[in-house]
Amino acid sequence: MNTGLLIALVAIVSIAVGAGVTFLIFTLIRRTEESDRALTAPLPGGVIELLNVLEVPAIILDPSQNVVATSPGAVALGLVNNDRLARPELIELADDLRDAPTDISRDLEVARGFGEATMTLSARASRFGSKYTLLLIADKTEFRRLEEVRRDFVANISHELKTPIGAVSLLAEALQEAADDPELVKKFADRLSNEAARLARITREIIDLSRLQIEGAMSNNELISIDAVVAKAVDQNKVVALAKAVDLAVGGIEHAHVYGNETQLVMAVNNLISNAVQYSPPASRVGIGVAARDGLVEIAVTDQGIGMTPEESERVFERFYRTDQARSRSTGGTGLGLSIVKHTVANHGGEVKVWSRPGSGSTFTLRLPDAANASEESDS
Ligand code: ADP
């Protein structure tokens, strides 16, 4: 073959290959453009408006996982950031939907913000139209928290009841064996009645606490005289205080009123006074002072007793919490009294605070909305 022919052949082959490659590139570009057009196809009418009024967190993604629409709830939970999903767990869920034959539902534990706190989400990924993905999310964090509280409560109750129940059955056995010794019988019988009283107290307080939680915020509020609440609560503690020579001194303003439930308020103030007496040395003083400021009625119960460390003060309102000192003194406390106080004031729209120092004493302060203030507001 001569050189001319060879060159001509090479030229023809090069042109053919070039044309082929060019055609291929054009086809590819056209396909990408077509699919891009399909991707950016608008969402069905009304979808964005619907998401805007939807309370449930919901997110719509395009095939490249760009967020094309969200409900305000999804934004509020911090699930979307700059038109992208802000949580890797949600990206993975949307990715997995590509290969899944049907919708996927998953419980996810995702970061709440930048700290360590997490939230429990129940998320469902579904195909939406031919191109989009719909993520529907339910925030189950509060539900899970309540479940944990309930589980702890049940565990605590069983633990707290086991000790006195065990003691009762042991003492009953001991009584049987000591039948011929009247002194031992009396000793065991005394301890038996102590344990029975303790069981009765725990049961009563558990019922009180459960009732307070069920009743929730006050519905039929009555006008309650704080003078009467304090007088009744003081009265309930007179005998024990007298036995310890503890002086119960009432002071401060008179004629204050709040809206609420008298039985519950007396129980709360009674719990504070009985603690003050219980954790005070003999012949000391417990002060019960009433004040009104900034639209609130304050009832402060102050003692000169054993006091608490800041760590203990922080935990005293937890159910069944007792400080080590209180435990070792085996005061017969249940650790429920202050939980009852906390729930009562919460039901009344108020708060309870504690100041305490080991060896110096404690002050528990209840703050409740002043009824005088409420009537002024409704008058104006
Ligand atoms: P309890 O029935 O054990 O008194 P509470 O819930 O009323 O249960 O109190 C929880 C714990 O807080 C007590 O066990 C005690 O350790 C501590 N506490 C409560 N009141 C006082 C007080 N006035 N002074 C010192 N410690 C207190």
Coordinates of C-alpha atoms and ligand atoms in Angstrom, one line a residue:
M1 CA 0.0 0.0 0.0
N2 CA 1.4 3.4 -0.9
T3 CA 1.9 6.2 1.7
G4 CA -0.8 8.4 0.1
L5 CA -3.5 5.7 0.5
L6 CA -2.4 5.0 4.1
I7 CA -2.6 8.7 5.1
A8 CA -6.1 8.8 3.4
L9 CA -7.2 5.8 5.4
V10 CA -5.9 7.1 8.7
A11 CA -7.7 10.4 8.0
I12 CA -11.0 8.7 7.3
V13 CA -10.8 6.5 10.4
S14 CA -9.9 9.6 12.6
I15 CA -12.8 11.6 11.2
A16 CA -15.2 8.6 11.8
V17 CA -13.9 8.1 15.4
G18 CA -14.1 11.9 16.1
A19 CA -17.6 12.1 14.7
G20 CA -18.6 9.1 16.9
V21 CA -17.2 10.6 20.0
T22 CA -18.8 13.9 19.3
F23 CA -22.1 12.2 18.8
L24 CA -21.7 10.3 22.0
I25 CA -20.9 13.5 24.0
F26 CA -23.9 15.3 22.5
T27 CA -26.2 12.4 23.3
L28 CA -24.9 12.4 26.9
I29 CA -25.4 16.1 27.3
R30 CA -28.9 15.9 25.9
R31 CA -29.8 13.1 28.3
T32 CA -28.4 15.0 31.3
E33 CA -30.4 18.1 30.2
E34 CA -33.5 16.0 29.9
S35 CA -33.1 14.4 33.3
D36 CA -32.3 17.8 34.8
R37 CA -35.5 19.1 33.4
A38 CA -37.3 16.1 34.9
L39 CA -35.7 16.7 38.3
T40 CA -36.6 20.3 38.5
A41 CA -40.2 19.4 37.5
P42 CA -42.3 21.4 39.8
L43 CA -44.0 19.8 42.8
P44 CA -47.7 19.0 42.4
G45 CA -49.8 22.1 43.1
G46 CA -50.7 23.0 46.7
V47 CA -48.0 20.8 48.2
I48 CA -45.8 23.7 49.5
E49 CA -48.9 25.4 50.9
L50 CA -49.9 22.2 52.6
L51 CA -46.5 21.7 54.2
N52 CA -46.5 25.3 55.4
V53 CA -49.5 24.7 57.6
L54 CA -48.6 21.1 58.6
E55 CA -47.6 20.8 62.3
V56 CA -45.9 17.4 61.7
P57 CA -42.2 17.8 60.7
A58 CA -42.2 16.9 57.0
I59 CA -39.5 17.3 54.3
I60 CA -39.5 16.7 50.5
L61 CA -36.3 15.9 48.7
D62 CA -35.3 15.8 45.1
P63 CA -33.3 12.8 43.7
S64 CA -30.1 14.6 44.6
Q65 CA -31.3 14.8 48.3
N66 CA -31.8 18.6 48.0
V67 CA -34.6 19.8 50.2
V68 CA -37.3 21.3 48.0
A69 CA -40.0 21.8 50.6
T70 CA -40.4 21.6 54.4
S71 CA -43.0 22.1 57.1
P72 CA -42.1 24.7 59.8
G73 CA -41.9 21.8 62.3
A74 CA -38.9 20.2 60.4
V75 CA -37.0 23.6 60.5
A76 CA -37.8 24.1 64.2
L77 CA -36.3 20.7 65.0
G78 CA -33.1 21.7 63.2
L79 CA -33.5 18.9 60.6
V80 CA -32.8 21.2 57.6
N81 CA -29.9 23.4 57.0
N82 CA -29.2 25.4 53.7
D83 CA -31.6 23.2 51.7
R84 CA -29.8 20.1 52.8
L85 CA -30.7 17.5 55.5
A86 CA -28.9 18.5 58.6
R87 CA -28.8 15.0 60.3
P88 CA -26.8 12.1 58.8
E89 CA -29.3 9.6 60.0
L90 CA -32.0 11.2 57.8
I91 CA -29.6 11.3 54.8
E92 CA -29.0 7.5 55.3
L93 CA -32.7 6.9 55.5
A94 CA -33.4 8.7 52.3
D95 CA -30.5 6.9 50.6
D96 CA -31.8 3.5 51.7
L97 CA -35.2 4.3 50.2
R98 CA -33.6 4.2 46.7
D99 CA -33.1 0.4 46.9
A100 CA -36.1 -0.4 49.0
P101 CA -39.2 -1.9 47.4
T102 CA -41.5 0.0 49.7
D103 CA -41.6 2.8 52.3
I104 CA -39.1 2.6 55.2
S105 CA -39.8 3.5 58.8
R106 CA -37.1 3.9 61.4
D107 CA -36.6 5.1 65.0
L108 CA -33.7 7.5 65.1
E109 CA -31.6 9.0 67.9
V110 CA -30.3 12.2 66.5
A111 CA -28.4 15.2 68.0
R112 CA -30.6 17.9 69.2
G113 CA -28.2 20.7 68.6
F114 CA -24.4 21.0 69.1
G115 CA -24.3 19.6 72.6
E116 CA -24.7 16.0 73.8
A117 CA -28.5 16.1 74.0
T118 CA -30.4 13.9 71.6
M119 CA -33.9 13.5 70.4
T120 CA -35.8 10.4 69.5
L121 CA -37.5 10.6 66.1
S122 CA -39.7 8.2 64.4
A123 CA -39.1 8.8 60.7
R124 CA -40.8 7.4 57.6
A125 CA -39.4 7.8 54.0
S126 CA -41.8 7.3 51.1
R127 CA -41.6 7.9 47.4
F128 CA -43.5 11.1 46.4
G129 CA -44.6 11.3 42.8
S130 CA -42.1 9.8 40.4
K131 CA -39.0 11.7 41.5
Y132 CA -39.3 13.0 45.0
T133 CA -38.9 11.6 48.5
L134 CA -41.2 12.5 51.4
L135 CA -39.8 12.3 55.0
L136 CA -42.5 12.3 57.7
I137 CA -41.1 12.7 61.2
A138 CA -42.6 12.4 64.7
D139 CA -40.7 13.7 67.7
K140 CA -41.0 11.0 70.4
T141 CA -38.5 12.6 72.8
E142 CA -41.1 13.6 75.4
F143 CA -42.9 10.3 75.1
R144 CA -39.6 8.4 75.7
R145 CA -38.8 10.6 78.7
L146 CA -42.2 9.9 80.3
E147 CA -41.7 6.2 79.7
E148 CA -38.3 6.4 81.5
V149 CA -39.8 8.4 84.4
R150 CA -42.6 5.7 84.7
R151 CA -40.1 2.9 84.6
D152 CA -37.9 4.5 87.2
F153 CA -40.9 5.2 89.4
V154 CA -42.1 1.6 89.3
A155 CA -38.6 0.3 90.0
N156 CA -38.2 2.8 92.9
I157 CA -41.6 1.9 94.4
S158 CA -40.8 -1.8 94.3
H159 CA -37.4 -1.1 95.9
E160 CA -38.8 1.1 98.6
L161 CA -41.7 -1.2 99.5
K162 CA -39.5 -4.3 99.6
T163 CA -37.6 -3.2 102.7
P164 CA -40.5 -2.7 105.1
I165 CA -42.4 -5.7 103.7
G166 CA -39.3 -7.9 104.3
A167 CA -39.0 -6.4 107.8
V168 CA -42.7 -7.1 108.5
S169 CA -42.4 -10.8 107.6
L170 CA -39.1 -11.2 109.5
L171 CA -40.6 -9.6 112.6
A172 CA -43.7 -11.8 112.4
E173 CA -41.4 -14.9 112.4
A174 CA -39.4 -13.5 115.3
L175 CA -42.6 -12.9 117.2
Q176 CA -43.7 -16.5 116.7
E177 CA -40.4 -17.7 118.1
A178 CA -40.4 -15.3 121.0
A179 CA -43.9 -16.3 122.1
D180 CA -42.7 -17.3 125.6
D181 CA -40.8 -14.1 126.3
P182 CA -43.2 -11.2 126.9
E183 CA -40.4 -8.6 126.8
L184 CA -39.2 -9.8 123.4
V185 CA -42.8 -10.0 122.2
K186 CA -43.3 -6.3 123.1
K187 CA -40.0 -5.3 121.4
F188 CA -40.9 -7.1 118.2
A189 CA -44.5 -5.9 118.3
D190 CA -43.3 -2.2 118.6
R191 CA -41.0 -2.6 115.6
L192 CA -43.7 -4.3 113.7
S193 CA -46.1 -1.4 114.2
N194 CA -43.2 1.0 113.2
E195 CA -42.8 -0.9 109.9
A196 CA -46.5 -1.0 109.4
A197 CA -46.7 2.8 109.9
R198 CA -43.9 3.2 107.4
L199 CA -45.7 1.1 104.8
A200 CA -48.8 3.1 105.4
R201 CA -47.0 6.3 104.9
I202 CA -45.2 5.3 101.7
T203 CA -48.5 4.0 100.3
R204 CA -50.3 7.2 101.2
E205 CA -47.6 9.4 99.7
I206 CA -47.4 7.4 96.5
I207 CA -51.2 7.8 96.1
D208 CA -51.0 11.5 96.9
L209 CA -48.3 12.0 94.3
S210 CA -50.0 10.0 91.6
R211 CA -53.2 11.9 92.3
L212 CA -51.4 15.3 91.9
Q213 CA -49.8 14.2 88.6
I214 CA -53.2 13.0 87.2
E215 CA -55.0 16.1 88.3
G216 CA -52.4 18.3 86.6
A217 CA -53.1 22.0 86.4
M218 CA -55.9 23.2 88.7
S219 CA -59.2 23.3 86.9
N220 CA -61.8 24.4 89.5
N221 CA -59.8 27.0 91.5
E222 CA -61.2 28.3 94.8
L223 CA -60.1 31.4 96.6
I224 CA -57.8 30.1 99.4
S225 CA -56.8 31.9 102.5
I226 CA -53.1 31.5 103.2
D227 CA -53.7 32.2 106.9
A228 CA -55.9 29.2 107.0
V229 CA -53.4 27.0 105.1
V230 CA -50.5 28.0 107.4
A231 CA -52.6 27.6 110.6
K232 CA -53.8 24.1 109.5
A233 CA -50.3 23.0 108.5
V234 CA -48.8 24.3 111.8
D235 CA -51.5 22.5 113.7
Q236 CA -50.7 19.2 112.1
N237 CA -47.1 19.5 113.4
K238 CA -47.8 20.8 116.9
V239 CA -47.5 17.5 118.7
V240 CA -44.2 16.4 117.1
A241 CA -42.7 19.9 117.6
L242 CA -43.8 20.0 121.2
A243 CA -42.2 16.6 121.9
K244 CA -38.9 18.0 120.5
A245 CA -39.4 21.4 122.2
V246 CA -39.1 23.0 118.7
D247 CA -40.8 26.4 118.5
L248 CA -43.1 26.9 115.5
A249 CA -43.1 30.7 114.9
V250 CA -45.5 32.2 112.3
G251 CA -44.9 35.7 111.0
G252 CA -45.2 38.0 108.0
I253 CA -48.3 39.5 106.3
E254 CA -51.8 38.3 106.9
H255 CA -54.9 38.0 104.7
A256 CA -53.0 36.8 101.6
H257 CA -55.0 34.7 99.1
V258 CA -54.3 32.4 96.2
Y259 CA -56.5 30.4 93.8
G260 CA -56.2 26.7 94.2
N261 CA -57.0 23.6 96.3
E262 CA -56.7 24.0 100.1
T263 CA -56.2 20.3 100.9
Q264 CA -53.2 20.2 98.5
L265 CA -51.7 23.4 99.8
V266 CA -52.0 22.4 103.4
M267 CA -50.3 19.1 102.5
A268 CA -47.4 21.0 100.8
V269 CA -46.9 23.4 103.7
N270 CA -47.3 20.6 106.2
N271 CA -44.5 18.6 104.4
L272 CA -42.2 21.5 104.6
I273 CA -42.9 22.1 108.3
S274 CA -42.6 18.5 109.3
N275 CA -39.3 18.2 107.4
A276 CA -38.0 21.3 109.2
V277 CA -39.0 19.8 112.6
Q278 CA -37.6 16.4 111.7
Y279 CA -34.2 17.7 110.5
S280 CA -33.8 20.2 113.4
P281 CA -32.1 19.7 116.8
P282 CA -34.3 19.7 119.9
A283 CA -35.2 23.1 121.3
S284 CA -34.5 25.0 118.0
R285 CA -36.8 27.3 116.1
V286 CA -38.8 26.8 112.9
G287 CA -40.1 30.0 111.3
I288 CA -43.0 30.1 108.9
G289 CA -43.2 33.5 107.1
V290 CA -45.7 34.8 104.6
A291 CA -44.8 37.7 102.2
A292 CA -46.3 39.2 99.1
R293 CA -44.2 40.7 96.3
D294 CA -44.2 41.1 92.5
G295 CA -47.7 39.5 92.2
L296 CA -46.6 36.4 94.2
V297 CA -47.4 35.1 97.7
E298 CA -44.3 33.6 99.3
I299 CA -44.5 31.1 102.1
A300 CA -41.0 30.5 103.6
V301 CA -40.2 27.7 106.1
T302 CA -36.9 28.2 107.8
D303 CA -35.1 25.9 110.2
Q304 CA -31.8 25.8 112.2
G305 CA -31.3 22.1 111.4
I306 CA -28.7 19.9 109.8
G307 CA -28.9 21.7 106.4
M308 CA -27.7 20.2 103.1
T309 CA -24.8 20.6 100.6
P310 CA -25.5 22.3 97.3
E311 CA -25.5 18.9 95.5
E312 CA -28.1 17.6 97.9
S313 CA -30.2 20.7 97.7
E314 CA -30.3 20.2 93.9
R315 CA -31.7 16.7 94.2
V316 CA -34.2 17.0 97.1
F317 CA -37.2 17.4 94.9
E318 CA -36.6 14.1 93.1
R319 CA -38.8 11.2 94.1
F320 CA -37.5 8.9 96.8
Y321 CA -34.3 11.0 97.2
R322 CA -32.9 11.2 100.7
T323 CA -29.6 12.6 101.7
D324 CA -27.1 10.1 103.3
Q325 CA -27.4 11.9 106.6
A326 CA -31.2 11.5 106.5
R327 CA -30.8 7.8 105.6
S328 CA -28.2 7.0 108.3
R329 CA -30.4 8.7 110.9
S330 CA -33.2 6.4 109.6
T331 CA -35.7 9.1 110.2
G332 CA -38.5 7.1 108.6
G333 CA -38.7 9.5 105.7
T334 CA -39.9 8.3 102.3
G335 CA -38.2 10.8 100.1
L336 CA -41.6 11.6 98.5
G337 CA -42.6 14.6 100.6
L338 CA -40.8 17.3 98.6
S339 CA -41.9 15.7 95.3
I340 CA -45.4 16.2 96.5
V341 CA -44.6 19.8 97.3
K342 CA -43.1 20.4 93.9
H343 CA -46.1 18.9 92.1
T344 CA -48.5 20.9 94.2
V345 CA -46.9 24.2 93.5
A346 CA -46.5 23.4 89.8
N347 CA -50.3 22.6 89.7
H348 CA -50.9 26.0 91.2
G349 CA -48.7 27.8 88.7
G350 CA -46.0 28.5 91.2
E351 CA -42.5 27.2 92.2
V352 CA -40.5 26.0 95.2
K353 CA -36.9 26.9 95.9
V354 CA -34.5 25.8 98.6
W355 CA -31.6 27.6 100.3
S356 CA -29.5 25.4 102.6
R357 CA -26.1 25.1 104.2
P358 CA -24.8 22.1 106.2
G359 CA -24.9 22.9 109.9
S360 CA -26.7 26.2 109.4
G361 CA -30.2 25.1 108.4
S362 CA -32.5 25.4 105.4
T363 CA -35.2 27.7 104.0
F364 CA -37.8 26.3 101.6
T365 CA -39.8 29.0 99.8
L366 CA -43.1 28.4 98.0
R367 CA -44.1 31.1 95.5
L368 CA -47.7 31.1 94.3
P369 CA -49.6 33.6 92.1
D370 CA -51.3 36.2 94.3
A371 CA -55.1 36.1 94.0
A372 CA -55.2 39.9 94.6
N373 CA -53.0 40.3 91.5
A374 CA -55.2 38.0 89.4
S375 CA -58.4 40.0 90.3
E376 CA -56.6 43.3 89.5
E377 CA -55.6 42.0 86.1
S378 CA -59.1 40.8 85.3
D379 CA -60.5 44.2 86.6
S380 CA -58.3 46.2 84.2
Ligands
ADP1 P1 -38.5 12.6 103.5 O1 -39.8 11.9 103.7 O2 -37.3 11.7 103.5 O3 -38.3 13.7 104.4 P2 -38.6 14.6 101.5 O4 -38.9 14.4 100.0 O5 -39.5 15.4 102.3 O6 -38.6 13.1 102.0 O7 -37.2 15.1 101.6 C1 -36.1 14.5 100.9 C2 -34.8 14.6 101.6 O8 -34.4 16.0 101.6 C3 -34.9 14.2 103.1 O9 -34.7 12.8 103.2 C4 -33.7 15.0 103.6 O10 -32.5 14.3 103.3 C5 -33.7 16.3 102.8 N1 -34.4 17.4 103.6 C6 -35.7 17.8 103.4 N2 -36.0 18.8 104.1 C7 -34.9 19.1 104.9 C8 -34.6 20.1 105.9 N3 -35.5 21.0 106.3 N4 -33.3 20.1 106.3 C9 -32.4 19.2 105.9 N5 -32.7 18.2 105.0 C10 -33.9 18.2 104.5

